[in-house]
PDB file of C-alpha atoms in Angstrom:
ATOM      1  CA  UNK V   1     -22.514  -8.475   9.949  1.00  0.00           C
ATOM      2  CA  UNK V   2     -24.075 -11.363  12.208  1.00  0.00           C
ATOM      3  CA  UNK V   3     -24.156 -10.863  15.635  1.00  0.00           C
ATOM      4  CA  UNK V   4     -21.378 -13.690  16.235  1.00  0.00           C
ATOM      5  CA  UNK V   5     -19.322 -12.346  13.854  1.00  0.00           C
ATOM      6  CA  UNK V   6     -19.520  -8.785  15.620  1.00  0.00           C
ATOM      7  CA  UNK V   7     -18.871 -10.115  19.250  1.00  0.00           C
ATOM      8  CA  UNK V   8     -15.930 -12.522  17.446  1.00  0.00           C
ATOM      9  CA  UNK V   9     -14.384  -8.964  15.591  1.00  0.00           C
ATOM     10  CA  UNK V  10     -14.996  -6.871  18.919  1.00  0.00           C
ATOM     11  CA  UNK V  11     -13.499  -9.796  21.223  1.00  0.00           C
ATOM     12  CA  UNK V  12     -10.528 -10.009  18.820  1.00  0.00           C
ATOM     13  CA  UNK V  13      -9.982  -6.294  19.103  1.00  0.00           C
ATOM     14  CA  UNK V  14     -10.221  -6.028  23.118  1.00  0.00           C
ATOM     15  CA  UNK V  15      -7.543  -9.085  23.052  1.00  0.00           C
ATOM     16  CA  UNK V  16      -5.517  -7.169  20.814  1.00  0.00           C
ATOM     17  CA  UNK V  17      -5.370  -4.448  23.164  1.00  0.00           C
ATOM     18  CA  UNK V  18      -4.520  -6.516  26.190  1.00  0.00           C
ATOM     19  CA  UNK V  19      -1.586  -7.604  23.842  1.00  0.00           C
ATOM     20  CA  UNK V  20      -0.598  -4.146  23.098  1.00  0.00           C
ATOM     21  CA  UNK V  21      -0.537  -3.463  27.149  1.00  0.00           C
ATOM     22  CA  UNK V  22       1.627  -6.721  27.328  1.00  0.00           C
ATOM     23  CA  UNK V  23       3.760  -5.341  24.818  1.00  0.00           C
ATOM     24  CA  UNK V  24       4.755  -2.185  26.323  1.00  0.00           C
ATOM     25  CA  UNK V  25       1.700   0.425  25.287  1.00  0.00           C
ATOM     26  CA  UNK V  26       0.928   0.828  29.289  1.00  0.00           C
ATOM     27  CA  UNK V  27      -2.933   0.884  29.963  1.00  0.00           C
ATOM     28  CA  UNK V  28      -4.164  -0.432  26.450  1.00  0.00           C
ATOM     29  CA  UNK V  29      -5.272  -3.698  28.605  1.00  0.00           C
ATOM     30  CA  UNK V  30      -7.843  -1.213  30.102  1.00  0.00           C
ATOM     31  CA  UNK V  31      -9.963  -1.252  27.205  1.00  0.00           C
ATOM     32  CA  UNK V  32     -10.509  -5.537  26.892  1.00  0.00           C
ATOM     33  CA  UNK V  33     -13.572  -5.433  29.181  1.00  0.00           C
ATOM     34  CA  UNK V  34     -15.102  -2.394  28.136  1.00  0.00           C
ATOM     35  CA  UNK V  35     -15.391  -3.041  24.773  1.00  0.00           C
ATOM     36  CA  UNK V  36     -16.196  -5.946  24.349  1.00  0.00           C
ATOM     37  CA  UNK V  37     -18.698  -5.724  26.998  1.00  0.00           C
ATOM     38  CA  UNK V  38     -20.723  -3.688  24.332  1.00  0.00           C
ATOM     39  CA  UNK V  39     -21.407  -6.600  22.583  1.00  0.00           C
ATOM     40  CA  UNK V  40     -22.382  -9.298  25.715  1.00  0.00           C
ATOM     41  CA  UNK V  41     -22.759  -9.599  29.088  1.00  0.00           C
ATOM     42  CA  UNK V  42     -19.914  -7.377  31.111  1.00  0.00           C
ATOM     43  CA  UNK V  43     -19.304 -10.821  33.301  1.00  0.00           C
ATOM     44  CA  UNK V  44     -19.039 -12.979  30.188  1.00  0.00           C
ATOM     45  CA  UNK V  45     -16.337 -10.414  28.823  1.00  0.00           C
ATOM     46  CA  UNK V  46     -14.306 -10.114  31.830  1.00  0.00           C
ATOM     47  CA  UNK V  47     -14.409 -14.181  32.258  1.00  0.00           C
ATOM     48  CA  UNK V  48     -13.588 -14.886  27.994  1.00  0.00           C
ATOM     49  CA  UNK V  49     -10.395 -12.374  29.006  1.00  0.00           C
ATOM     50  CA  UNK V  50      -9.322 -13.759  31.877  1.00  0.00           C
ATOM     51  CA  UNK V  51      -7.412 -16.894  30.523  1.00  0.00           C
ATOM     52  CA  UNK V  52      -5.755 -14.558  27.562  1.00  0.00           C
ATOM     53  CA  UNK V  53      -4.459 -12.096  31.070  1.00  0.00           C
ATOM     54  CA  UNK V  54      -3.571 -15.249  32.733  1.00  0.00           C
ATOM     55  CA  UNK V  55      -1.368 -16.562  29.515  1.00  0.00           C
ATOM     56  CA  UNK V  56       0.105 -13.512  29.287  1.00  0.00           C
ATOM     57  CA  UNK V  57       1.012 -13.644  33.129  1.00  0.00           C
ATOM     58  CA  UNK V  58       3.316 -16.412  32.332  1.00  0.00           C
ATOM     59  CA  UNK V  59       5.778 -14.810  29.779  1.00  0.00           C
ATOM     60  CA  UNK V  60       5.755 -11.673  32.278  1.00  0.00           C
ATOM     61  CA  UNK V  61       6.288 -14.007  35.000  1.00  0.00           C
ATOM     62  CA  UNK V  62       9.847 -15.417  33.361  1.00  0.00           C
ATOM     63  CA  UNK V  63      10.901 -11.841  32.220  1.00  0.00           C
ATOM     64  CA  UNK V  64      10.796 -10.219  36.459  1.00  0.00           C
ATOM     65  CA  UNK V  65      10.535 -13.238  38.473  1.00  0.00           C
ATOM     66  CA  UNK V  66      13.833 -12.449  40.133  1.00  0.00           C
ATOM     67  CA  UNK V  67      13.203  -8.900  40.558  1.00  0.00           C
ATOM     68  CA  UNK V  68       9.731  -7.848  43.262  1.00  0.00           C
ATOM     69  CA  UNK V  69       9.527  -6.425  46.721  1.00  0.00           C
ATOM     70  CA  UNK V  70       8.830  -8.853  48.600  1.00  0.00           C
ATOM     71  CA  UNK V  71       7.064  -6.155  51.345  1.00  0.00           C
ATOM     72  CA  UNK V  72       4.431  -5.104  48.925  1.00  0.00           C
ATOM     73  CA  UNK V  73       3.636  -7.981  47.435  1.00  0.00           C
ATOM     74  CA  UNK V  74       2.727  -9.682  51.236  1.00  0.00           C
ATOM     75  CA  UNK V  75       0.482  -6.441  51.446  1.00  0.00           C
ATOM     76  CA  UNK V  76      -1.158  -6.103  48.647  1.00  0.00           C
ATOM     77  CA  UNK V  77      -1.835  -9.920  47.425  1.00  0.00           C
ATOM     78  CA  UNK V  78      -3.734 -10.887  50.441  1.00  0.00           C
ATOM     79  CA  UNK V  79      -5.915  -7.463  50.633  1.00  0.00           C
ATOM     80  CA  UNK V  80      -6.536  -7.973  46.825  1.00  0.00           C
ATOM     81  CA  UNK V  81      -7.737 -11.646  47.535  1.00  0.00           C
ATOM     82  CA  UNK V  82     -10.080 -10.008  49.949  1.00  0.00           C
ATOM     83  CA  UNK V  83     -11.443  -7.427  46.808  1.00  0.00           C
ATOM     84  CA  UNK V  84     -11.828 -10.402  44.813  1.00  0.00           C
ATOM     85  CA  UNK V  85     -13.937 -11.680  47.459  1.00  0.00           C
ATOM     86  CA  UNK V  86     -16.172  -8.701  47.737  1.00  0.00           C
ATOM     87  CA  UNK V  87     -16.298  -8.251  43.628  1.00  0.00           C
ATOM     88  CA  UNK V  88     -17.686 -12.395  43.287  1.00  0.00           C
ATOM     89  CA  UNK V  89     -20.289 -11.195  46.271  1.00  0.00           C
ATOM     90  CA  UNK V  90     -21.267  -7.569  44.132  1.00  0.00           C
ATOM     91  CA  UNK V  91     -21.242  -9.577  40.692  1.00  0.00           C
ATOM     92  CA  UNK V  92     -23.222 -12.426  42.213  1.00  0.00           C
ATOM     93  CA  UNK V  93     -25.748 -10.031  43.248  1.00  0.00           C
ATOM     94  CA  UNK V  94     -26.166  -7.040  41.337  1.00  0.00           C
ATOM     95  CA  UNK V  95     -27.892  -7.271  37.351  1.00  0.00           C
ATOM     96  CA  UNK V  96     -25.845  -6.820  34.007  1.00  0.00           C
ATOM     97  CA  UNK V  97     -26.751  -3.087  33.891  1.00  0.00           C
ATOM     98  CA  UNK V  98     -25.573  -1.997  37.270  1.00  0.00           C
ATOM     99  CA  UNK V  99     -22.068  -4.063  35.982  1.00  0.00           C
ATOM    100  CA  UNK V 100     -22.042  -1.837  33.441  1.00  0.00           C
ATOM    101  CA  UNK V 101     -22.534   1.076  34.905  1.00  0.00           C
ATOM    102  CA  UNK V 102     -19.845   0.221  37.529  1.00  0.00           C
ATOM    103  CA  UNK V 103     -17.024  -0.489  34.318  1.00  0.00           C
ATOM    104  CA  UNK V 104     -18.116   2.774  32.937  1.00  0.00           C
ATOM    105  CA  UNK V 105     -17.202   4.574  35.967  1.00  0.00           C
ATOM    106  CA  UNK V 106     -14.018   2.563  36.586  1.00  0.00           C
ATOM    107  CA  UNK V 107     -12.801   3.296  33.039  1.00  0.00           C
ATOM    108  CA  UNK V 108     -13.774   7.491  33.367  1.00  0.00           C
ATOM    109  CA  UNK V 109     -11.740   6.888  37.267  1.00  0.00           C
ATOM    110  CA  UNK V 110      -8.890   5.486  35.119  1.00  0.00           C
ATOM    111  CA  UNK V 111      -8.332   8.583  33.270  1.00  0.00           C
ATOM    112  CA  UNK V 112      -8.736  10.978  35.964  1.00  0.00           C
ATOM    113  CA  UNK V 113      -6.091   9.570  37.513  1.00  0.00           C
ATOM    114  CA  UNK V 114      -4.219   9.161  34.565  1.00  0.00           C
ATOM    115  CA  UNK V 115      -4.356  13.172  34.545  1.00  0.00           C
ATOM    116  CA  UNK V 116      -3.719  13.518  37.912  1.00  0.00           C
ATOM    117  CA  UNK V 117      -0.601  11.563  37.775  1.00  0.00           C
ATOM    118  CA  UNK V 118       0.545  13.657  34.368  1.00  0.00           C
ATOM    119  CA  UNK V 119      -0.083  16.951  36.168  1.00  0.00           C
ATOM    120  CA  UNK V 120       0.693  16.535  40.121  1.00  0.00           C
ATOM    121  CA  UNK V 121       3.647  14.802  41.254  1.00  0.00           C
ATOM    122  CA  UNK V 122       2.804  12.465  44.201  1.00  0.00           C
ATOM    123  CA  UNK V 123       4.881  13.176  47.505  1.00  0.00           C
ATOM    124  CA  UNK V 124       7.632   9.650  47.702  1.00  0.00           C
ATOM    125  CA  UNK V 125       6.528   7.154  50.423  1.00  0.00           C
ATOM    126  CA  UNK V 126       7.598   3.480  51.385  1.00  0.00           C
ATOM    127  CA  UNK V 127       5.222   0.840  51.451  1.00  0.00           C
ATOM    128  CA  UNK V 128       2.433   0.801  54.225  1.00  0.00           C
ATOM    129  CA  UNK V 129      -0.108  -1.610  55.582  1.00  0.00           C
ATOM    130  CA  UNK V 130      -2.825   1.123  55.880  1.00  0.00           C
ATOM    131  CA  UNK V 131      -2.418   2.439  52.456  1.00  0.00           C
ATOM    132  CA  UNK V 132      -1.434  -1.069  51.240  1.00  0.00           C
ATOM    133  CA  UNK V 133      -4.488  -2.812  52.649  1.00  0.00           C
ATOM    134  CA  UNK V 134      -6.914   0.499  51.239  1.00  0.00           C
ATOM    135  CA  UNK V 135      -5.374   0.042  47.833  1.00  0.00           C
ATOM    136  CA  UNK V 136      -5.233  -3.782  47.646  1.00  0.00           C
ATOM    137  CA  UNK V 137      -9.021  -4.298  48.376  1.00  0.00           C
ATOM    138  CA  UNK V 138      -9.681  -1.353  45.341  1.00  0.00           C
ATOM    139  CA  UNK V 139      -6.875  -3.474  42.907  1.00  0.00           C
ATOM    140  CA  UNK V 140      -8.371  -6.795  43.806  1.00  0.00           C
ATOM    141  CA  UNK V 141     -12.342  -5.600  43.602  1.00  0.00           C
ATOM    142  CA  UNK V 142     -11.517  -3.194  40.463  1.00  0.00           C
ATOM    143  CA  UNK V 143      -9.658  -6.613  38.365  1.00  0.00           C
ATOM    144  CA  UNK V 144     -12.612  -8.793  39.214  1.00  0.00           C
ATOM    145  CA  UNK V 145     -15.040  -6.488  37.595  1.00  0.00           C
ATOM    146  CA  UNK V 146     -13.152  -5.109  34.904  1.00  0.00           C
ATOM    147  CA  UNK V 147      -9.714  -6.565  35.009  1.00  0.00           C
ATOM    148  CA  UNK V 148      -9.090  -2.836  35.693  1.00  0.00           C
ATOM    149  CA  UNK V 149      -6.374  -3.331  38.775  1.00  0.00           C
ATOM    150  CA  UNK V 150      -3.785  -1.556  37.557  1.00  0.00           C
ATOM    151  CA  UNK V 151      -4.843   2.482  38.294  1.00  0.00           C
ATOM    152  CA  UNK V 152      -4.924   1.301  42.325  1.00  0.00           C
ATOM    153  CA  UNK V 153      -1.857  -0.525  41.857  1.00  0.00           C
ATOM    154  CA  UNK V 154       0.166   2.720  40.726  1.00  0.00           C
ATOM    155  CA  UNK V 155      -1.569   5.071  43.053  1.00  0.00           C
ATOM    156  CA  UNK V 156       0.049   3.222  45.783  1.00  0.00           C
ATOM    157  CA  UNK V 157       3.835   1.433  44.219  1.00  0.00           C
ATOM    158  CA  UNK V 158       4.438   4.369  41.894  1.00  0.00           C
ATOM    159  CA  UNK V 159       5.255   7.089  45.019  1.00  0.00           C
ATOM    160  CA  UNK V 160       7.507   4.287  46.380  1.00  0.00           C
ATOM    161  CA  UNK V 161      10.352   5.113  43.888  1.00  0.00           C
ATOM    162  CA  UNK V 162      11.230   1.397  43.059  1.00  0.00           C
ATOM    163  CA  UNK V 163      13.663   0.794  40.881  1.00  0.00           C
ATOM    164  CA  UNK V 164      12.380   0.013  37.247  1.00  0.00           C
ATOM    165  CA  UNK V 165      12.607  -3.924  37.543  1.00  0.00           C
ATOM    166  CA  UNK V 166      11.230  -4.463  40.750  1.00  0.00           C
ATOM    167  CA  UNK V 167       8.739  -2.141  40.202  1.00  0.00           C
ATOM    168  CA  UNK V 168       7.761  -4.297  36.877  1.00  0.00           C
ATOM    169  CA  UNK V 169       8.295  -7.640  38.728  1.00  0.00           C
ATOM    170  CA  UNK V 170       6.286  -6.463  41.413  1.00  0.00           C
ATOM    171  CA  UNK V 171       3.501  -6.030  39.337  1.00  0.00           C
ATOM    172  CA  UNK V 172       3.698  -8.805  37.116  1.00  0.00           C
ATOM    173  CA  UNK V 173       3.811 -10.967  40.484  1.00  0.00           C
ATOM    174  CA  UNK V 174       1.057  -9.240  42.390  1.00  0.00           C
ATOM    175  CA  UNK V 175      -1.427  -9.596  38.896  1.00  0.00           C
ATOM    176  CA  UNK V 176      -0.267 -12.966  38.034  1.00  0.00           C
ATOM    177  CA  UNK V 177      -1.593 -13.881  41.487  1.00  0.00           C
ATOM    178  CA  UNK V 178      -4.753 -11.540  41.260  1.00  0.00           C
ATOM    179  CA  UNK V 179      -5.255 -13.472  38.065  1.00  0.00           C
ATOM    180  CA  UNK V 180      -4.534 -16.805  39.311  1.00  0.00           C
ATOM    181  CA  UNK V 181      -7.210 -16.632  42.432  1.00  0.00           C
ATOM    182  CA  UNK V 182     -10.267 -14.835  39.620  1.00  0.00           C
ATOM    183  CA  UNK V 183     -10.445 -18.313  38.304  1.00  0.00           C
ATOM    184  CA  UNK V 184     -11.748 -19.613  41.425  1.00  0.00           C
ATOM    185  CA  UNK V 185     -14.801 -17.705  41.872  1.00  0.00           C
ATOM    186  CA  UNK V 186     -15.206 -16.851  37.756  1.00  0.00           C
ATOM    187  CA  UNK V 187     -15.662 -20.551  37.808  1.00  0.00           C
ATOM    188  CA  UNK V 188     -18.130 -21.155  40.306  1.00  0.00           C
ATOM    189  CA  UNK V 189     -20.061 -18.087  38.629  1.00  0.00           C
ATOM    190  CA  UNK V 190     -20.399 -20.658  36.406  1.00  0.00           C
ATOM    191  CA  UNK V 191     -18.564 -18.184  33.401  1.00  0.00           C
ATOM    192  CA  UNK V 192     -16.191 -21.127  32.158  1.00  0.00           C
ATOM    193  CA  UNK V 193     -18.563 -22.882  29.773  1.00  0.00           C
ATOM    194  CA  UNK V 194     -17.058 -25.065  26.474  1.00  0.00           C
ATOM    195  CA  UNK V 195     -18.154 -21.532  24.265  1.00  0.00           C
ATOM    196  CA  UNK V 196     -16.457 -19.298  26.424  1.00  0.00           C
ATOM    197  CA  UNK V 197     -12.956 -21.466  26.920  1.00  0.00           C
ATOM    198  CA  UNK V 198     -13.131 -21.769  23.254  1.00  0.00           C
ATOM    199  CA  UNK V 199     -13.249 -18.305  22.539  1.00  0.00           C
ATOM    200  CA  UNK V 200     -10.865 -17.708  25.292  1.00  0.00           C
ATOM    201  CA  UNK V 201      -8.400 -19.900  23.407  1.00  0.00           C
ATOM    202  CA  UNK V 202      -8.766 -18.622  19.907  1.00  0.00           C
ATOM    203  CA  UNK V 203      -8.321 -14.550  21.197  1.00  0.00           C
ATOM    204  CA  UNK V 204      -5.191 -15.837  22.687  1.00  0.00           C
ATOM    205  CA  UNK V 205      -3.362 -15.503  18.869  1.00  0.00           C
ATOM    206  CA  UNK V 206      -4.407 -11.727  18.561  1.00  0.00           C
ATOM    207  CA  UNK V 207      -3.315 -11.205  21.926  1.00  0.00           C
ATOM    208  CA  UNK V 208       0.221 -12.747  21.202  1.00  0.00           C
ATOM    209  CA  UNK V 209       0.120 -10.451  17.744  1.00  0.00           C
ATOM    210  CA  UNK V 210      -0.528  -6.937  20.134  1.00  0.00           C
ATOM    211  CA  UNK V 211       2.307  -8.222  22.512  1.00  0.00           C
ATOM    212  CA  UNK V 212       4.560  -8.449  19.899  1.00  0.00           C
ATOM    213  CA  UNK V 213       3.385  -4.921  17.742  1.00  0.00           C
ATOM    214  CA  UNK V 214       3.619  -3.575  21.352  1.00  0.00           C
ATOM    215  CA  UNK V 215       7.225  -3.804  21.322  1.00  0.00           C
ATOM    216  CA  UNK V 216       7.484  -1.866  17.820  1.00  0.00           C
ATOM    217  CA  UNK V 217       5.465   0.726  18.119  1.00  0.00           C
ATOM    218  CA  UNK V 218       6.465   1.490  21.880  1.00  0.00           C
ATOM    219  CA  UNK V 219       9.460   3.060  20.326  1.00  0.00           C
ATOM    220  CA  UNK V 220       8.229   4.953  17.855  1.00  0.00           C
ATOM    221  CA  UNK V 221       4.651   5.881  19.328  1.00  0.00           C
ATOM    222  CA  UNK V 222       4.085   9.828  20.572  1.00  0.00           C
ATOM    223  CA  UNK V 223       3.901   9.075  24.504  1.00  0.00           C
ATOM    224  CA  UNK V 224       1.809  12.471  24.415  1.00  0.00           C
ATOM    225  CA  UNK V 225      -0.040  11.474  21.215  1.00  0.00           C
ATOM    226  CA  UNK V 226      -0.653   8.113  22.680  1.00  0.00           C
ATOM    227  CA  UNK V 227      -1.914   9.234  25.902  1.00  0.00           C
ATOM    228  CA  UNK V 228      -4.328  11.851  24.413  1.00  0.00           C
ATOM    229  CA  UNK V 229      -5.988   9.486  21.951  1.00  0.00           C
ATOM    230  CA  UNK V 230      -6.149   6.767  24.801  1.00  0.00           C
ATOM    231  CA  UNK V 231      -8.009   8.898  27.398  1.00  0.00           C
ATOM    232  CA  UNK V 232     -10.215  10.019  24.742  1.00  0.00           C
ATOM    233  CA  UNK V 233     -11.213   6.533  23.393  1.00  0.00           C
ATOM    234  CA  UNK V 234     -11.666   5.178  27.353  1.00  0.00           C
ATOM    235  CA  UNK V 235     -13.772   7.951  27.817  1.00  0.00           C
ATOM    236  CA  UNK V 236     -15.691   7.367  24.725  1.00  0.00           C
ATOM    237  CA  UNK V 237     -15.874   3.606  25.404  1.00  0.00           C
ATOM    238  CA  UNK V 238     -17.221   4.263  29.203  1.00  0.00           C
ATOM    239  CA  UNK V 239     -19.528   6.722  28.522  1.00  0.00           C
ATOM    240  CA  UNK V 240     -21.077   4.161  25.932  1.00  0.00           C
ATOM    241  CA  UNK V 241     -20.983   1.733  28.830  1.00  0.00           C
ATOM    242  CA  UNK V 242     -22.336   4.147  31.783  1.00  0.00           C
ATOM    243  CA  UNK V 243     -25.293   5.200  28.796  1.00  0.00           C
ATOM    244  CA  UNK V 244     -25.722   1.181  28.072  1.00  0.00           C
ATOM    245  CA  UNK V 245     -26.072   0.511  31.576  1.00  0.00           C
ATOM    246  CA  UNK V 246     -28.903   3.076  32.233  1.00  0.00           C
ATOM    247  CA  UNK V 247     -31.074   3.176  29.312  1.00  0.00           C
TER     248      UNK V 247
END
């Protein structure tokens, strides 16, 4: 297999994945930049995903646009604008390796947390501007990178208690704006060439084809089978990365 064709299959699979999370398999979106950053640049993979996560954004957007907290999303959008800021400034700065190194470590953070949350319930809080602000800047500098915003994002909602829809709303809302302000500086990294849009375009089919097996196989899935084989491949996938990055 060419090494087009490879990046094309690997792309198609990491868009896939982001479907699957869009569908209803929570976290599968974790693995889009990871994997196919195995195959090119970690920037070029996280800027080729980010139209497919902001096309998705829409259809979430018309599904909970009526139902957010309006309190969180004033803290965390403008602190996560702020981590955007400071992931444009580390990205600008910093070679392909060290990017690597940094997903690797974000994806192996994912699934600690992942276990923390399945073994220690957190104590119930409201929302906060300390904890808000803390958590913002990690969601906003975490999605640049990786598009990996979502672990920060539950450390801080999830004790809150919301009720199922706003809690869903609320994040569709705070990642369709997180989403919306990446183009800005992904763009002036100059990431948004004719090959890269193009690509962006075509992965946005399988993406649309995860969303919808995402539905089906939500319902019939394991949740305990499904968590134990995705913490194994994120580890897997990171520890390729984190190895990648420093040899």
């Amino acid at each position: 297999m060419s090494p087009q064709t490879t990046e094309w299959v690997v792309s198609a699979l990491a868009a896939f994945a982001v479907g699957l999370g869009k569908g209803g398999l929570a976290a599968m979106g974790t693995f889009g930049v990871p994997l196919m950053a195995l195959v090119m640049s970690p920037l070029r993979a996280a800027a080729v995903l980010l139209p497919v996560f902001v096309f998705s954004d829409v259809f979430a957007l018309l599904l909970y646009r009526r139902h957010f907290s309006a309190r969180n999303l004033a803290i965390l959008i403008p602190a996560a604008t702020l981590g955007i800021a400071l992931g444009w400034y580390f990205a600008a700065s910093v070679s392909d390796r060290a990017i690597e190194i940094l997903i690797g470590l974000i994806g192996l953070a994912f699934c600690v947390n992942r276990w923390r949350q399945r073994h220690h319930r957190v104590a119930a809080h409201g929302a906060d501007v300390p904890r808000g602000t803390l958590w913002g800047l990690v969601l906003g500098f975490a999605s640049f990178v990786a598009h990996a915003g979502a672990p920060p994002f539950q450390v801080y909602v999830q004790p809150q208690r919301l009720p199922r829809l706003v809690y869903a709303g609320t994040s569709a809302i705070t990642f369709a704006a997180v989403n919306a302000i990446k183009l800005v500086p992904y763009w002036a990294l100059g990431q948004f060439s004719t090959d890269n849009l193009q690509l962006s375009l075509w992965l946005c089919a399988p993406a649309l084809l995860g969303t919808q097996i995402g539905k089906v196989v939500v319902r019939r899935v394991s949740e305990e089978g499904y968590y134990r084989f995705l913490m194994a491949a994120l580890v897997a996938v990171s520890l390729q990365l984190i190895y990648k990055g420093l040899h």
